Coordinates of C-alpha atoms in Angstrom, one line a residue:
X80 CA 101.4 96.7 35.4
X81 CA 103.3 97.0 38.8
X82 CA 101.3 99.0 41.4
X83 CA 102.4 102.7 41.6
X84 CA 102.3 102.5 45.4
X85 CA 105.7 101.5 46.8
X86 CA 105.7 101.7 50.6
X87 CA 109.5 101.0 50.6
X88 CA 110.1 104.5 49.3
X89 CA 109.7 105.8 52.9
X90 CA 112.1 103.2 54.3
X91 CA 115.2 104.0 52.2
X92 CA 117.0 106.2 54.7
X93 CA 117.3 106.2 58.5
X94 CA 116.4 109.9 58.8
X95 CA 113.3 109.4 56.6
X96 CA 112.2 106.4 58.7
X97 CA 112.6 108.6 61.7
X98 CA 110.5 111.4 60.2
X99 CA 107.5 109.1 59.4
X100 CA 107.7 107.0 62.6
X101 CA 104.2 106.8 64.1
X102 CA 105.1 105.8 67.6
X103 CA 108.0 107.3 69.5
X104 CA 109.3 106.2 72.9
X105 CA 110.9 108.9 75.1
X106 CA 112.2 109.0 78.7
X107 CA 109.0 110.9 79.6
X108 CA 107.2 107.6 79.2
X109 CA 109.2 105.7 81.8
X110 CA 108.7 104.9 85.5
X111 CA 111.4 103.0 87.4
X112 CA 110.4 100.5 90.2
X113 CA 112.5 100.4 93.4
X114 CA 112.4 98.1 96.4
X115 CA 113.1 99.6 99.9
X116 CA 114.4 97.4 102.7
X117 CA 115.5 98.2 106.3
X118 CA 119.1 98.9 107.1
X119 CA 121.9 101.0 105.7
X120 CA 124.3 100.5 102.8
X121 CA 122.3 97.5 101.5
X122 CA 122.2 96.7 97.8
X123 CA 121.1 93.0 97.5
X124 CA 120.6 91.8 93.9
X125 CA 117.4 89.8 93.2
X126 CA 118.7 86.5 91.8
X127 CA 115.7 86.1 89.4
X128 CA 116.0 89.7 88.2
X129 CA 119.6 90.5 87.2
X130 CA 120.4 94.2 87.7
X131 CA 117.5 94.7 90.1
X132 CA 118.2 95.2 93.8
X133 CA 116.6 95.4 97.2
X134 CA 118.0 98.8 98.5
X135 CA 118.2 100.5 101.9
X136 CA 116.9 104.0 102.0
X137 CA 120.3 105.6 101.5
X138 CA 120.8 103.5 98.4
X139 CA 117.3 104.3 97.2
X140 CA 118.2 108.0 97.3
X141 CA 121.3 107.3 95.2
X142 CA 119.2 105.5 92.7
X143 CA 116.7 108.3 92.6
X144 CA 119.4 110.8 91.8
X145 CA 120.6 108.7 89.0
X146 CA 117.1 108.1 87.6
X147 CA 116.5 111.9 87.7
X148 CA 119.8 112.6 86.0
X149 CA 118.8 110.2 83.2
X150 CA 115.7 112.2 82.6
X151 CA 113.2 109.6 83.9
X152 CA 110.4 111.6 85.6
X153 CA 109.2 109.1 88.2
X154 CA 109.9 106.1 90.4
X155 CA 107.5 103.7 92.1
X156 CA 108.3 102.5 95.5
X157 CA 107.7 99.0 97.0
X158 CA 108.5 98.3 100.7
X159 CA 109.8 95.2 102.4
X160 CA 109.4 95.5 106.2
X161 CA 111.5 93.9 108.9
X162 CA 108.4 92.4 110.5
X163 CA 105.0 91.3 109.1
X164 CA 101.7 90.8 110.8
X165 CA 98.0 90.3 110.1
X166 CA 97.3 94.1 110.3
X167 CA 100.0 94.9 107.6
X168 CA 101.4 97.5 110.1
X169 CA 104.4 98.1 107.9
X170 CA 102.2 99.4 105.1
X171 CA 100.5 102.2 107.0
X172 CA 102.9 103.0 109.9
X173 CA 104.7 106.4 109.7
X174 CA 108.0 104.6 109.9
X175 CA 107.1 102.1 107.1
X176 CA 109.7 101.5 104.4
X177 CA 107.8 103.3 101.6
X178 CA 107.2 106.2 104.0
X179 CA 110.9 106.5 104.9
X180 CA 112.0 106.1 101.3
X181 CA 109.4 108.7 100.0
X182 CA 110.4 111.3 102.5
X183 CA 114.1 110.8 101.8
X184 CA 113.8 110.9 98.0
X185 CA 111.6 114.0 98.1
X186 CA 114.1 115.7 100.3
X187 CA 117.0 114.8 98.0
X188 CA 115.4 115.0 94.6
X189 CA 112.2 117.2 95.1
X190 CA 111.4 117.3 91.3
X191 CA 111.3 113.5 90.9
X192 CA 107.8 112.1 91.0
X193 CA 107.4 109.5 93.7
X194 CA 104.6 106.9 93.3
X195 CA 103.7 104.8 96.2
X196 CA 102.5 101.2 95.6
X197 CA 99.5 100.9 97.9
X198 CA 99.1 97.3 98.7
X199 CA 99.4 95.0 101.7
X200 CA 100.8 91.7 100.5
X201 CA 104.4 92.6 101.4
X202 CA 103.4 93.5 104.9
X203 CA 101.0 90.6 106.0
X204 CA 102.4 87.5 107.5
X205 CA 100.3 85.4 105.1
X206 CA 101.3 87.2 101.9
X207 CA 97.8 88.1 100.8
X208 CA 96.5 91.6 100.1
X209 CA 94.3 92.2 103.1
X210 CA 92.4 90.7 106.0
X211 CA 91.5 87.0 105.7
X212 CA 88.7 85.1 107.3
X213 CA 90.1 83.2 110.3
X214 CA 90.8 79.7 109.4
X215 CA 90.3 80.2 105.6
X216 CA 93.3 78.9 103.7
X217 CA 91.9 79.7 100.2
X218 CA 93.4 83.2 100.1
X219 CA 90.0 84.9 99.9
X220 CA 90.5 88.4 101.2
X221 CA 87.7 90.1 103.2
X222 CA 87.0 93.1 100.9
X223 CA 85.4 95.8 103.0
X224 CA 87.6 95.6 106.2
X225 CA 90.7 95.7 103.9
X226 CA 89.5 99.0 102.4
X227 CA 90.0 100.7 105.7
X228 CA 93.6 99.4 105.8
X229 CA 94.2 100.7 102.2
X230 CA 92.7 104.1 103.1
X231 CA 95.0 104.4 106.1
X232 CA 98.0 103.3 104.1
X233 CA 97.4 105.8 101.3
X234 CA 97.0 108.7 103.7
X235 CA 100.2 107.7 105.5
X236 CA 102.1 107.5 102.2
X237 CA 100.8 110.9 101.1
X238 CA 101.9 112.4 104.4
X239 CA 105.3 111.0 103.8
X240 CA 105.6 112.9 100.5
X241 CA 104.3 110.5 97.9
X242 CA 103.1 112.4 94.8
X243 CA 100.9 109.6 93.4
X244 CA 99.0 106.8 95.2
X245 CA 98.9 103.5 93.2
X246 CA 96.5 101.0 94.8
X247 CA 97.3 97.5 93.5
X248 CA 95.2 95.0 95.6
X249 CA 92.2 94.7 93.3
X250 CA 89.7 95.2 96.1
X251 CA 86.2 96.2 95.0
X252 CA 85.8 99.9 95.8
X253 CA 89.4 100.6 96.7
X254 CA 89.6 103.8 94.6
X255 CA 86.6 105.3 96.2
X256 CA 87.8 104.4 99.7
X257 CA 91.3 105.8 99.1
X258 CA 89.9 108.9 97.4
X259 CA 87.7 109.7 100.3
X260 CA 90.5 109.0 102.8
X261 CA 92.9 111.3 100.9
X262 CA 90.3 114.1 100.6
X263 CA 89.4 113.9 104.2
X264 CA 93.0 114.2 105.2
X265 CA 93.5 117.3 103.0
X266 CA 95.2 115.6 100.1
X267 CA 92.7 116.5 97.4
X268 CA 95.4 117.1 94.9
X269 CA 97.1 113.7 95.2
X270 CA 96.2 111.7 92.1
X271 CA 95.4 108.0 92.1
X272 CA 97.0 105.6 89.6
X273 CA 94.8 102.6 89.9
X274 CA 95.9 99.1 89.0
X275 CA 92.6 98.9 87.3
X276 CA 93.1 95.7 85.3
X277 CA 95.5 93.5 87.2
X278 CA 95.5 89.9 86.2
X279 CA 96.3 86.7 88.3
X280 CA 99.5 86.2 86.2
X281 CA 102.4 83.7 86.3
X282 CA 104.6 86.6 85.1
X283 CA 104.8 87.9 88.6
X284 CA 107.1 85.2 89.9
X285 CA 110.4 87.1 90.1
X286 CA 108.6 90.1 91.7
X287 CA 107.7 87.9 94.6
X288 CA 111.4 87.3 95.1
X289 CA 112.1 91.0 95.0
X290 CA 109.2 92.0 97.3
X291 CA 109.2 88.9 99.4
X292 CA 105.5 88.8 99.0
X293 CA 104.6 85.2 97.9
X294 CA 101.4 83.9 99.5
X295 CA 102.0 81.4 102.3
X296 CA 98.9 79.4 101.1
X297 CA 96.3 79.6 98.4
X298 CA 96.6 82.1 95.6
X299 CA 95.3 85.5 94.5
X300 CA 92.7 84.3 91.9
X301 CA 89.8 85.4 94.1
X302 CA 90.7 89.0 93.7
X303 CA 93.0 89.4 90.7
X304 CA 91.5 89.0 87.2
X305 CA 91.3 85.8 85.2
X306 CA 93.7 85.9 82.3
X307 CA 91.0 84.8 79.9
X308 CA 88.8 87.9 80.5
X309 CA 88.9 91.1 78.4
X310 CA 85.4 92.6 78.8
X311 CA 85.8 92.4 82.5
X312 CA 88.8 94.7 82.3
X313 CA 86.5 97.4 80.8
X314 CA 84.0 96.9 83.6
X315 CA 86.9 97.3 86.2
X316 CA 88.2 100.4 84.6
X317 CA 84.7 102.0 84.3
X318 CA 84.2 101.4 88.0
X319 CA 87.5 102.9 88.9
X320 CA 86.9 105.9 86.7
X321 CA 83.5 106.4 88.4
X322 CA 85.2 106.2 91.8
X323 CA 87.7 108.9 91.0
X324 CA 90.8 107.3 89.5
X325 CA 93.0 109.8 87.7
X326 CA 95.1 107.2 85.8
X327 CA 94.6 103.5 84.9
X328 CA 97.1 100.7 84.8
X329 CA 97.1 97.3 83.0
X330 CA 99.3 94.6 84.5
X331 CA 101.1 92.6 83.1
X332 CA 101.8 94.3 79.7
X333 CA 103.4 91.9 77.2
X334 CA 100.7 89.3 77.1
X335 CA 97.9 91.9 77.6
X336 CA 98.5 94.4 74.9
X337 CA 95.0 93.8 73.6
X338 CA 93.8 94.9 77.1
X339 CA 95.9 98.1 76.9
X340 CA 94.3 98.9 73.6
X341 CA 90.8 98.2 74.9
X342 CA 91.4 100.3 78.0
X343 CA 92.8 103.2 75.9
X344 CA 89.8 103.1 73.6
X345 CA 87.3 103.0 76.4
X346 CA 88.8 105.8 78.6
X347 CA 90.1 109.3 78.2
X348 CA 92.5 108.9 81.2
X349 CA 96.2 108.3 80.9
X350 CA 97.0 104.5 80.7
X351 CA 100.0 102.9 82.3
X352 CA 101.4 99.5 81.4
X353 CA 103.5 97.5 83.9
X354 CA 106.3 95.6 82.1
X355 CA 106.5 93.1 84.9
X356 CA 109.2 91.0 86.5
X357 CA 108.7 87.9 84.5
X358 CA 108.8 89.8 81.2
X359 CA 112.0 91.5 82.4
X360 CA 113.6 88.2 83.6
X361 CA 112.9 86.4 80.3
X362 CA 114.7 89.1 78.3
X363 CA 117.6 89.2 80.7
X364 CA 118.0 85.4 80.7
X365 CA 118.0 85.3 76.9
X366 CA 120.4 88.2 76.6
X367 CA 122.8 86.7 79.1
X368 CA 122.9 83.6 77.1
X369 CA 123.6 85.5 73.9
X370 CA 120.3 84.4 72.3
X371 CA 118.9 87.9 71.6
X372 CA 120.1 91.5 71.2
X373 CA 119.0 93.0 74.5
X374 CA 118.9 96.6 73.5
X375 CA 116.8 96.0 70.3
X376 CA 114.4 93.6 72.0
X377 CA 113.8 96.0 75.0
X378 CA 113.3 99.0 72.8
X379 CA 111.0 97.2 70.4
X380 CA 109.0 95.8 73.4
X381 CA 108.6 99.2 75.1
X382 CA 107.7 100.9 71.8
X383 CA 105.0 98.2 71.3
X384 CA 103.4 99.1 74.6
X385 CA 103.1 102.7 73.4
X386 CA 101.8 101.5 70.1
X387 CA 99.1 99.5 71.9
X388 CA 98.0 102.7 73.7
X389 CA 100.1 103.0 76.9
X390 CA 101.0 106.6 77.9
X391 CA 103.3 105.5 80.8
X392 CA 105.4 102.4 81.2
X393 CA 106.6 100.9 84.5
X394 CA 109.7 98.9 83.6
X395 CA 112.9 97.6 85.2
X396 CA 114.6 98.4 81.9
X397 CA 113.9 102.1 82.5
X398 CA 117.5 103.2 83.2
X399 CA 119.0 101.2 80.3
X400 CA 116.2 102.5 78.0
X401 CA 117.0 106.1 79.0
X402 CA 120.7 105.6 78.2
X403 CA 119.9 104.0 74.9
X404 CA 117.4 106.8 74.0
X405 CA 120.1 109.4 74.8

């Protein structure tokens, strides 16, 4: 006899499929990355990321208004300074690009959440995420001296109006250092979204074009995680939780959905997934060549991040996704 259970019964109508859908993507899940550069009236497209631009602060404000009108609740800011140095001055200076952009956006769109990427690689003249040992060309960052720079950067970003601090340098103890710095400066209510499990990934290539942050020598494998490690991600997130992280991030997302799942299972904090530049660029390239249906692939991919356990998704597809969702 044929089995009495016929799962296809619940797939016969679009409304019925909608009613029983287990995972639902909404605009509330989305965070849109923006890249701030010096100048005025600047909107320079990133060649490896069609549709993504380096923007002057006035253009950042225009984008922020559009993002808010689309119902996206938050942006994350990255800065590209005019000058770089060993002290990453542009990261923590009151006139840094993230500081200027955060202040301008909060003035123009006060209800939009502004997340500040708190890292140093865009601002150092060697492209690494902190202080290096003099003469060391391996890219091994001096951990503890760099914590002081990160603390100073986070406080400066909070003073400029950032609603959330998102440290991404993968320094040991960076959450505790930043938490203590924020608290001492009177920013006890500013949450930390930690890049808790950030892998040394080849998927970051186009981002380094956008943020002009490629290392001048060596690589970042001495501080970002090895792609083969999963248990280590749980160790990293447990340390960050103990140090005071309010939210956790897994980066990249597409090739690390097992990590998103593990982190979600191991923590009761909100989990963010960063749909990174290489993931975006692959979809865009295939779509421009007519090889895939961009809308369906993007929406399926973003939904899969939620299904894996992500509560928040940082994605360059955010504006398109918001339009498609509406």
